[in-house]
Coordinates of C-alpha atoms in Angstrom, one line a residue:
M1 CA -116.2 118.2 -127.7
A2 CA -117.2 121.6 -126.6
I3 CA -115.9 124.5 -128.8
A4 CA -114.9 127.7 -127.1
I5 CA -113.4 131.0 -128.5
L6 CA -110.3 132.1 -126.6
K7 CA -109.5 135.7 -127.3
F8 CA -106.1 137.3 -126.7
A9 CA -105.8 141.0 -126.6
C10 CA -103.4 142.4 -129.2
K11 CA -100.9 144.6 -127.6
P12 CA -98.2 146.2 -129.7
N13 CA -96.0 146.9 -126.7
L14 CA -96.3 143.8 -124.5
H15 CA -94.6 144.3 -121.2
L16 CA -92.7 141.2 -120.1
R17 CA -90.1 140.5 -117.4
L18 CA -86.5 141.1 -118.2
A19 CA -84.4 138.2 -119.4
P20 CA -82.5 136.4 -116.6
F21 CA -79.2 137.8 -118.0
Q22 CA -78.5 140.9 -119.9
C23 CA -76.4 139.1 -122.4
V24 CA -79.4 137.4 -123.9
H25 CA -82.3 139.1 -125.5
K26 CA -85.6 137.4 -124.6
V27 CA -87.6 136.5 -127.8
V28 CA -91.4 136.8 -127.5
P29 CA -94.1 137.5 -130.0
K30 CA -94.8 141.3 -130.3
S31 CA -98.6 140.7 -130.4
L32 CA -101.0 137.9 -129.5
P33 CA -103.6 136.9 -132.1
T34 CA -107.2 136.0 -131.7
V35 CA -107.3 132.2 -132.1
E36 CA -109.9 129.4 -131.8
A37 CA -109.5 127.0 -129.0
E38 CA -110.9 123.5 -128.5
E39 CA -111.5 122.6 -124.9
C40 CA -111.5 119.2 -123.2
T41 CA -112.3 118.6 -119.6
G42 CA -109.7 115.9 -118.9
S43 CA -107.5 116.3 -115.8
T44 CA -103.8 117.4 -116.3
R45 CA -100.8 118.0 -114.0
E46 CA -101.0 120.5 -111.3
Q47 CA -100.0 123.9 -112.7
E48 CA -97.6 126.1 -110.8
N49 CA -99.6 128.6 -108.8
N50 CA -102.6 127.7 -111.1
N51 CA -104.8 124.6 -110.8
K52 CA -106.7 125.3 -114.0
V53 CA -106.7 122.7 -116.7
P54 CA -105.1 124.1 -119.9
A55 CA -107.6 124.1 -122.7
W56 CA -106.8 122.0 -125.8
K57 CA -106.3 124.5 -128.5
K58 CA -106.3 124.6 -132.3
L59 CA -104.5 127.7 -133.2
N60 CA -104.6 129.4 -136.6
S61 CA -101.0 129.2 -137.8
K62 CA -101.5 132.3 -140.0
E63 CA -102.5 134.3 -137.0
L64 CA -99.3 133.2 -135.3
G65 CA -97.3 134.4 -138.2
L66 CA -96.3 131.0 -139.5
R67 CA -95.8 130.7 -143.3
N68 CA -94.9 127.6 -145.2
S69 CA -92.1 129.6 -146.8
M70 CA -90.4 129.5 -143.4
I71 CA -89.9 125.7 -143.7
T72 CA -86.7 124.6 -145.4
N73 CA -87.0 123.0 -148.9
P74 CA -85.6 119.5 -147.8
T75 CA -88.2 119.4 -145.0
K76 CA -91.0 120.4 -147.4
K77 CA -90.0 117.6 -149.8
V78 CA -90.2 115.0 -147.0
L79 CA -93.6 116.4 -145.8
N80 CA -95.0 116.4 -149.4
V81 CA -93.9 112.9 -150.2
L82 CA -95.5 111.4 -147.0
K83 CA -98.7 113.6 -147.4
K84 CA -99.2 112.4 -151.0
K85 CA -99.0 108.8 -149.8
G86 CA -102.0 109.6 -147.5
H87 CA -100.2 109.9 -144.2
D88 CA -100.8 112.6 -141.6
V89 CA -97.7 114.7 -141.1
Y90 CA -96.8 117.5 -138.6
L91 CA -93.8 119.6 -137.7
V92 CA -93.2 119.1 -134.0
G93 CA -91.0 120.3 -131.1
G94 CA -88.5 123.1 -131.0
C95 CA -88.8 124.0 -134.6
V96 CA -92.5 125.1 -134.1
R97 CA -91.5 127.1 -131.0
D98 CA -88.7 128.8 -132.9
L99 CA -90.9 129.6 -135.9
I100 CA -93.5 131.3 -133.6
L101 CA -90.7 133.3 -132.0
K102 CA -89.3 134.2 -135.4
Q103 CA -86.1 132.4 -134.6
I104 CA -84.1 130.2 -137.0
P105 CA -84.7 126.6 -136.0
K106 CA -81.6 124.5 -135.6
D107 CA -83.4 121.7 -137.4
F108 CA -86.9 120.5 -138.3
D109 CA -88.6 117.4 -136.9
I110 CA -91.5 115.6 -138.5
I111 CA -93.9 113.2 -137.0
T112 CA -96.2 111.0 -139.1
S113 CA -98.9 108.4 -139.0
A114 CA -96.7 106.2 -141.2
D115 CA -94.7 103.3 -139.7
L116 CA -91.0 103.9 -139.7
K117 CA -90.6 100.8 -142.0
E118 CA -92.9 102.5 -144.5
V119 CA -90.9 105.7 -144.2
M120 CA -87.8 103.6 -145.0
K121 CA -89.4 102.2 -148.1
T122 CA -90.5 105.6 -149.2
F123 CA -87.1 107.3 -149.3
S124 CA -84.1 105.9 -151.1
W125 CA -81.6 107.1 -148.5
C126 CA -82.9 106.6 -145.1
E127 CA -82.0 104.7 -141.9
I128 CA -83.6 104.1 -138.5
V129 CA -81.5 105.2 -135.6
G130 CA -82.1 105.0 -131.8
K131 CA -83.2 102.0 -129.7
R132 CA -85.2 103.6 -127.0
F133 CA -86.9 106.3 -129.2
P134 CA -86.4 105.1 -132.8
I135 CA -86.6 107.7 -135.6
C136 CA -85.8 107.8 -139.3
H137 CA -83.0 109.9 -140.6
V138 CA -84.1 110.9 -144.1
H139 CA -81.2 112.3 -146.3
M140 CA -82.6 115.0 -148.5
D141 CA -80.6 117.5 -150.6
G142 CA -77.5 117.2 -148.4
T143 CA -79.3 117.5 -145.1
I144 CA -80.9 115.1 -142.6
V145 CA -84.6 115.4 -141.8
E146 CA -85.7 113.5 -138.7
V147 CA -89.0 111.7 -138.9
S148 CA -90.7 109.9 -136.0
S149 CA -93.9 107.9 -136.0
F150 CA -97.0 108.0 -133.9
N151 CA -97.0 104.2 -134.2
S152 CA -93.5 103.6 -132.8
A153 CA -94.5 105.8 -129.9
R154 CA -97.5 103.6 -129.2
C155 CA -95.3 100.5 -129.4
K156 CA -93.3 101.9 -126.5
S157 CA -96.5 102.0 -124.3
S158 CA -94.8 99.4 -122.1
M159 CA -92.7 102.3 -120.8
R160 CA -95.5 103.4 -118.5
L161 CA -95.6 107.0 -117.4
T162 CA -95.7 107.5 -113.6
H163 CA -97.8 110.6 -113.6
D164 CA -101.6 110.9 -113.4
I165 CA -102.8 112.7 -116.6
E166 CA -105.9 111.6 -118.4
A167 CA -107.3 112.5 -121.8
A168 CA -110.9 113.7 -122.1
S169 CA -113.3 110.8 -122.7
D170 CA -114.9 112.5 -125.7
C171 CA -111.6 113.2 -127.6
D172 CA -111.3 111.6 -131.1
K173 CA -108.6 109.3 -132.2
E174 CA -106.4 111.9 -133.9
D175 CA -106.6 114.2 -130.9
Y176 CA -105.7 111.4 -128.6
L177 CA -102.7 110.4 -130.6
R178 CA -101.4 114.0 -130.8
W179 CA -102.1 114.5 -127.1
R180 CA -100.4 111.3 -126.1
N181 CA -97.3 112.1 -128.1
C182 CA -97.2 115.6 -126.8
L183 CA -97.3 114.3 -123.2
K184 CA -94.0 112.4 -123.8
R185 CA -92.1 115.5 -124.7
D186 CA -89.8 117.4 -122.4
F187 CA -91.2 121.0 -122.1
T188 CA -94.6 122.6 -122.8
I189 CA -93.0 125.0 -125.3
N190 CA -91.7 122.0 -127.3
G191 CA -95.1 120.3 -127.3
L192 CA -96.7 122.2 -130.2
M193 CA -97.6 120.4 -133.4
F194 CA -98.0 122.3 -136.7
D195 CA -100.0 120.9 -139.6
P196 CA -98.7 123.0 -142.5
Y197 CA -101.6 121.8 -144.8
A198 CA -104.5 122.5 -142.5
R199 CA -102.6 125.5 -141.2
I200 CA -103.3 124.6 -137.6
V201 CA -101.0 124.5 -134.5
Y202 CA -102.2 122.0 -131.9
D203 CA -101.5 123.0 -128.3
Y204 CA -102.5 120.5 -125.6
M205 CA -100.5 121.5 -122.6
G206 CA -100.3 125.2 -122.6
G207 CA -97.2 125.7 -124.7
M208 CA -98.3 129.0 -126.2
E209 CA -99.1 130.4 -122.8
D210 CA -95.6 129.5 -121.6
I211 CA -94.1 131.0 -124.8
I212 CA -95.9 134.2 -124.0
K213 CA -94.7 134.1 -120.4
A214 CA -91.2 133.3 -121.7
K215 CA -91.0 130.3 -119.3
V216 CA -89.4 126.8 -119.5
R217 CA -91.7 124.3 -117.8
T218 CA -91.7 120.5 -117.9
M219 CA -94.7 118.8 -119.6
V220 CA -95.3 116.7 -116.5
P221 CA -94.1 117.2 -112.9
A222 CA -90.4 118.1 -113.2
A223 CA -89.0 115.5 -110.8
T224 CA -90.8 112.8 -112.7
S225 CA -89.7 114.2 -116.1
F226 CA -86.0 114.4 -115.1
Q227 CA -86.1 110.9 -113.6
E228 CA -87.5 109.6 -116.9
D229 CA -84.8 111.3 -118.9
C230 CA -82.0 113.3 -117.0
A231 CA -80.8 114.8 -120.3
R232 CA -83.8 117.1 -120.0
I233 CA -82.0 118.9 -117.2
L234 CA -79.3 120.1 -119.6
R235 CA -81.9 120.8 -122.3
A236 CA -83.8 123.1 -119.8
I237 CA -80.5 125.0 -119.3
R238 CA -79.8 125.2 -123.0
I239 CA -83.3 126.4 -124.0
A240 CA -83.5 129.0 -121.3
A241 CA -80.0 130.3 -122.2
R242 CA -80.7 130.4 -125.9
L243 CA -84.1 132.1 -125.7
G244 CA -83.5 134.2 -122.6
F245 CA -86.5 132.4 -120.9
S246 CA -86.8 131.9 -117.2
I247 CA -87.2 128.4 -115.7
S248 CA -90.4 127.8 -113.7
R249 CA -90.0 127.4 -110.0
E250 CA -90.9 123.7 -109.8
T251 CA -88.6 122.9 -112.8
A252 CA -85.7 125.0 -111.4
Q253 CA -86.0 123.2 -108.0
S254 CA -85.8 119.8 -109.7
V255 CA -82.8 120.9 -111.8
K256 CA -81.0 121.7 -108.6
N257 CA -82.0 118.6 -106.7
L258 CA -81.3 116.2 -109.6
S259 CA -78.3 117.9 -111.2
Y260 CA -75.9 115.1 -110.2
S261 CA -78.0 112.6 -112.2
V262 CA -76.6 113.9 -115.5
L263 CA -73.6 111.8 -114.8
R264 CA -75.7 108.8 -115.8
L265 CA -75.6 110.0 -119.4
D266 CA -72.8 108.7 -121.6
K267 CA -70.0 111.1 -122.4
G268 CA -71.0 111.5 -126.0
R269 CA -74.4 112.8 -125.0
L270 CA -73.0 115.2 -122.3
L271 CA -70.5 116.5 -124.9
M272 CA -73.3 117.0 -127.4
E273 CA -75.4 119.0 -125.0
M274 CA -72.4 121.1 -123.9
N275 CA -71.5 121.8 -127.5
Y276 CA -75.1 123.0 -128.1
M277 CA -74.7 125.4 -125.2
L278 CA -71.3 126.8 -126.1
A279 CA -71.0 126.6 -129.9
Y280 CA -74.3 128.1 -131.0
G281 CA -74.4 131.6 -129.7
S282 CA -75.6 131.3 -126.1
G283 CA -72.4 130.4 -124.3
E284 CA -72.3 133.2 -121.7
A285 CA -75.9 132.6 -120.6
S286 CA -75.3 128.9 -120.5
L287 CA -72.3 129.2 -118.3
R288 CA -74.2 131.5 -115.9
L289 CA -77.1 129.0 -115.7
L290 CA -74.8 126.0 -115.3
W291 CA -73.1 127.8 -112.4
R292 CA -76.4 128.9 -110.9
F293 CA -77.8 125.4 -110.7
G294 CA -74.6 123.6 -109.7
L295 CA -74.0 121.8 -113.0
L296 CA -70.7 123.6 -113.8
D297 CA -69.2 122.0 -110.7
I298 CA -69.9 118.6 -112.2
L299 CA -69.2 119.2 -115.9
L300 CA -66.4 121.8 -115.9
P301 CA -64.9 121.7 -112.4
F302 CA -61.8 123.8 -113.3
Q303 CA -64.1 126.6 -114.4
A304 CA -66.3 126.2 -111.3
V305 CA -63.2 126.7 -109.1
Y306 CA -62.6 130.0 -110.9
F307 CA -66.0 131.2 -110.0
V308 CA -65.6 130.1 -106.4
R309 CA -62.1 131.7 -106.0
H310 CA -63.4 135.0 -107.3
G311 CA -66.4 135.1 -105.0
F312 CA -68.9 134.8 -107.9
R313 CA -72.3 134.1 -106.3
R314 CA -74.8 131.6 -107.9
R315 CA -77.1 134.4 -109.0
D316 CA -74.3 137.0 -109.6
K317 CA -75.1 139.6 -112.3
R318 CA -71.5 140.7 -112.6
T319 CA -69.2 139.6 -115.3
N320 CA -65.7 138.1 -115.3
M321 CA -63.1 137.3 -117.9
L322 CA -64.4 133.8 -118.6
L323 CA -67.9 135.2 -119.2
S324 CA -66.5 138.0 -121.3
F325 CA -64.7 135.6 -123.5
F326 CA -67.9 133.8 -124.2
S327 CA -69.8 137.0 -124.6
N328 CA -67.5 137.8 -127.5
V329 CA -67.9 134.2 -128.8
D330 CA -71.7 134.7 -128.8
K331 CA -71.5 137.9 -130.9
L332 CA -70.1 135.8 -133.8
L333 CA -72.3 132.7 -133.6
A334 CA -75.9 131.8 -134.0
P335 CA -78.0 128.5 -134.1
N336 CA -77.4 128.4 -137.9
R337 CA -73.8 129.6 -137.6
P338 CA -72.1 127.4 -135.0
C339 CA -68.4 126.9 -134.4
H340 CA -66.3 123.7 -134.1
S341 CA -66.1 122.5 -130.6
S342 CA -62.3 122.9 -130.6
L343 CA -62.9 126.7 -130.4
W344 CA -64.6 126.8 -127.1
V345 CA -62.3 124.1 -125.7
A346 CA -59.3 126.4 -126.6
I347 CA -61.0 129.4 -125.0
L348 CA -61.5 127.4 -121.8
A349 CA -57.8 126.3 -121.8
L350 CA -56.5 129.9 -122.4
H351 CA -58.6 131.3 -119.7
K352 CA -57.6 128.6 -117.2
T353 CA -53.9 129.5 -118.0
L354 CA -54.5 133.2 -117.4
S355 CA -56.5 132.4 -114.2
D356 CA -53.6 130.3 -112.9
K357 CA -51.0 132.9 -113.8
P358 CA -52.0 136.4 -114.9
R359 CA -50.1 137.8 -117.8
D360 CA -49.1 141.2 -119.2
C361 CA -51.9 142.3 -121.4
S362 CA -49.5 143.0 -124.3
V363 CA -48.3 139.4 -124.1
V364 CA -51.9 138.1 -124.5
A365 CA -52.5 140.5 -127.4
A366 CA -49.4 139.5 -129.2
F367 CA -50.2 135.9 -128.6
S368 CA -53.6 136.4 -130.3
L369 CA -52.0 138.3 -133.2
A370 CA -49.4 135.5 -133.6
L371 CA -52.1 132.9 -133.8
H372 CA -54.0 134.9 -136.4
N373 CA -51.0 135.3 -138.7
G374 CA -49.9 131.7 -138.5
G375 CA -47.0 132.1 -136.1
N376 CA -45.3 135.3 -137.4
L377 CA -44.0 136.4 -134.0
S378 CA -42.0 139.4 -135.2
E379 CA -45.0 140.9 -136.8
A380 CA -47.3 140.2 -133.8
I381 CA -44.7 141.7 -131.4
D382 CA -44.2 144.8 -133.6
I383 CA -48.0 145.5 -133.6
A384 CA -48.5 144.7 -129.9
R385 CA -45.7 146.9 -128.7
R386 CA -47.3 149.9 -130.5
I387 CA -50.8 149.5 -129.0
N388 CA -51.4 152.4 -126.6
K389 CA -55.1 151.8 -126.0
P390 CA -55.9 150.8 -122.3
H391 CA -56.8 147.1 -121.8
D392 CA -59.9 145.9 -119.8
A393 CA -58.6 146.4 -116.3
R394 CA -61.6 144.8 -114.7
F395 CA -60.0 141.3 -115.0
P396 CA -57.2 140.3 -112.6
E397 CA -56.0 137.8 -115.2
L398 CA -54.6 140.8 -117.2
L399 CA -51.6 142.7 -115.8
D400 CA -50.7 146.2 -116.8
P401 CA -48.1 146.5 -119.6
S402 CA -44.6 146.3 -118.2
G403 CA -42.7 147.6 -121.3
L404 CA -41.1 144.3 -122.2
D405 CA -38.5 144.4 -124.9
E406 CA -38.8 142.4 -128.1
E407 CA -36.8 139.4 -126.8
D408 CA -38.6 139.2 -123.5
L409 CA -42.0 139.6 -125.2
E410 CA -41.2 136.7 -127.5
D411 CA -40.2 134.5 -124.6
E412 CA -43.5 135.3 -122.8
I413 CA -45.5 134.5 -125.9
L414 CA -43.8 131.2 -126.2
D415 CA -44.3 130.4 -122.5
L416 CA -48.0 131.3 -122.7
G417 CA -48.4 128.9 -125.7
E418 CA -46.8 126.1 -123.8
C419 CA -48.9 126.8 -120.7
V420 CA -52.1 126.7 -122.6
K421 CA -51.1 123.3 -124.0
G422 CA -50.5 122.3 -120.4
S423 CA -53.9 123.5 -119.3
L424 CA -55.5 121.4 -122.1
L425 CA -53.7 118.4 -120.7
Q426 CA -54.9 119.1 -117.2
M427 CA -58.5 119.4 -118.4
T428 CA -58.3 115.9 -119.9
T429 CA -56.4 114.2 -117.0
R430 CA -58.9 112.3 -114.8
H431 CA -57.1 112.6 -111.4
L432 CA -56.5 116.4 -111.9
V433 CA -60.2 116.9 -112.9
S434 CA -61.3 114.9 -109.9
G435 CA -59.1 117.0 -107.5
A436 CA -60.0 120.4 -109.0
M437 CA -62.4 121.2 -106.3
A438 CA -60.7 119.3 -103.5
Y439 CA -60.4 122.5 -101.4
Y440 CA -64.2 122.9 -101.5
P441 CA -65.6 119.8 -99.7
Q442 CA -69.2 121.0 -100.0
A443 CA -68.9 120.9 -103.8
P444 CA -70.1 117.7 -105.6
H445 CA -67.4 115.3 -106.5
S446 CA -66.9 114.7 -110.2
D447 CA -64.1 112.9 -112.1
L448 CA -65.8 113.4 -115.5
V449 CA -63.4 114.1 -118.3
L450 CA -65.7 115.8 -120.7
I451 CA -63.2 116.5 -123.5
P452 CA -62.3 113.3 -125.6
L453 CA -58.9 112.7 -127.0
A454 CA -59.8 113.7 -130.6
M455 CA -61.1 117.1 -129.4
Y456 CA -58.0 117.6 -127.2
L457 CA -55.7 117.0 -130.2
K458 CA -57.7 119.3 -132.4
A459 CA -57.6 122.1 -129.8
L460 CA -53.9 121.5 -129.3
S461 CA -53.2 122.0 -133.0
I462 CA -54.6 125.5 -132.8
F463 CA -51.5 126.6 -130.8
D464 CA -48.9 124.6 -132.8
C465 CA -48.0 127.6 -134.9
V466 CA -46.7 129.6 -132.0
K467 CA -43.2 128.3 -131.7
E468 CA -39.7 129.7 -132.0
S469 CA -38.8 127.8 -135.2
A470 CA -41.9 128.7 -137.0
G471 CA -40.0 129.2 -140.3
K472 CA -40.4 131.8 -143.0
K473 CA -43.8 130.6 -144.4
F474 CA -46.7 131.7 -142.3
L475 CA -50.2 130.4 -143.1
S476 CA -52.6 133.1 -142.1
K477 CA -56.2 133.5 -143.0
Q478 CA -56.9 135.7 -146.1
G479 CA -59.8 138.2 -145.7
R480 CA -61.5 139.5 -142.6
Q481 CA -65.0 137.9 -142.9
V482 CA -65.8 134.7 -140.9
D483 CA -66.2 131.7 -143.1
Y484 CA -68.9 129.9 -141.1
E485 CA -68.7 126.7 -143.1
S486 CA -65.0 126.4 -142.5
L487 CA -65.5 127.4 -138.8
A488 CA -68.1 124.7 -138.3
R489 CA -66.0 121.9 -139.8
G490 CA -62.9 123.0 -137.8
D491 CA -60.7 124.5 -140.5
L492 CA -57.5 125.4 -138.6
Q493 CA -57.0 128.8 -140.1
E494 CA -60.6 129.8 -139.6
V495 CA -60.6 128.6 -136.0
R496 CA -57.4 130.5 -135.3
H497 CA -58.7 133.6 -136.9
V498 CA -61.9 133.6 -134.8
F499 CA -60.1 132.5 -131.6
A500 CA -57.6 135.4 -132.0
R501 CA -60.4 137.9 -132.7
I502 CA -62.2 136.8 -129.6
V503 CA -59.1 137.1 -127.4
F504 CA -58.1 140.4 -128.7
D505 CA -61.6 141.9 -128.3
T506 CA -61.7 140.6 -124.7
V507 CA -58.3 142.2 -123.8
Y508 CA -59.0 145.4 -125.7
P509 CA -62.8 145.9 -126.0
L510 CA -63.9 148.2 -128.8
N511 CA -66.3 150.1 -126.5
L512 CA -63.4 151.3 -124.3
S513 CA -62.0 153.2 -127.2
Q514 CA -65.2 155.3 -127.3
D515 CA -64.2 157.0 -124.0
Q516 CA -60.9 158.0 -125.5
S517 CA -60.7 161.5 -126.9
K518 CA -57.9 160.6 -129.2
K519 CA -58.1 157.4 -131.3
S520 CA -55.0 155.2 -131.4
L521 CA -53.7 154.6 -134.9
D522 CA -51.7 151.7 -133.6
F523 CA -54.7 150.0 -132.1
H524 CA -56.6 150.6 -135.3
E525 CA -53.8 148.9 -137.2
A526 CA -54.0 145.9 -134.8
S527 CA -57.8 145.6 -135.0
L528 CA -57.6 145.7 -138.8
K529 CA -55.9 142.3 -138.5
F530 CA -59.3 140.8 -137.6
Y531 CA -62.0 143.1 -139.2

């Protein structure tokens, strides 16, 4: 195999294209190291606007800024055990990409030369999951480490690939196995393999180049890739939204053309992908991309109707109240600090309610305060009536304050709570979901009810405390900091606290107060409920 030196110029201020949406910061390496590259002359897929074959590269992990200290301890333990038994082990997929980008990986995936049955024998608590693509779940120190095998991938060779990509004739066995496994992955930026012992990152399909270009590109022709696994369509959206990457032209065209095929996925998988988008800190960008590519019409038709009614174009750079809600959600979340799915479901339900019938901004503020303090309506009303800070007037869902008295304000709060529950019911009723876009015949038809019963009931319980006979005991959250463990497992007080904070910040954004020459003490008192 011919050896070549590939030199990248180190540039402290690398100029790259802006992220597709201002709400997400694109993550790219600040400088590009000098690395060694191994070239093969095998033919690969046609590159977009570039017919050159990407060189097979062996990159120095240290030059890429990768340190073994960046790997979690449970993952290290699994790697070490398999390595000591004489097996080859690599980190693979999105975790390598995230480490290069100095992001926190959602999880770590390992691939090994050991058979899965041998992995099962090696670890005391381990099970094989998945039929089409079996992997081992190794339980280590309270977490699950996913381990796949090169051998199980070879056993699936009957699932023939329909694209014409050949390995170089002079590649050794190890290179061939790595290349073959890489080829079966979804995107080039997920096709990197990291050997933490040899300190080498293997790049067979131009993954590093696409990381530098901040581009999501399928490993093989996009139409073929999405036909093999239509879940990749949603993963392309999720990755682009999270990293602020653009989607390559060929990949984007296939996302549009094949968007309807995601309905072939079971509801559990669809819900999992939607939760990854909305619960891990990239909700606003995800909604924008889902709308741009026509997927919102299929997955969340009530929300798609809102975009249509308000004249929101597919590539619109403006914001609206729904996007503003999720922008505030994103400020509190991250890949390692997710929320329970009931939070974003509740946000969708509240917004649908306000979209269907706009409300006095003081009513919405008092509603959020009541949720935060466990249903203490009198306290919520007292604080809300003394807020003299202007609300965000950009959103037609919010009406100007009308000076409601205490009794009328309480009635409006209770009515809003009941209407939100009604919106939740509508979002889980098949014939209503199916008819959501009936007035827009060009829109794709979907009767998919994405929200299962258990999630509906969980979201419903968030609003149970807002009722007339709430009683004298009010269970409100103690302290102002977000408890992310409680939020992730769906603790009711924590979810209510974060939900109320998001709603209040959307109605009364903090940045609006900076334009006021005189600060409002009453608004300060209200905001202290959350901070």
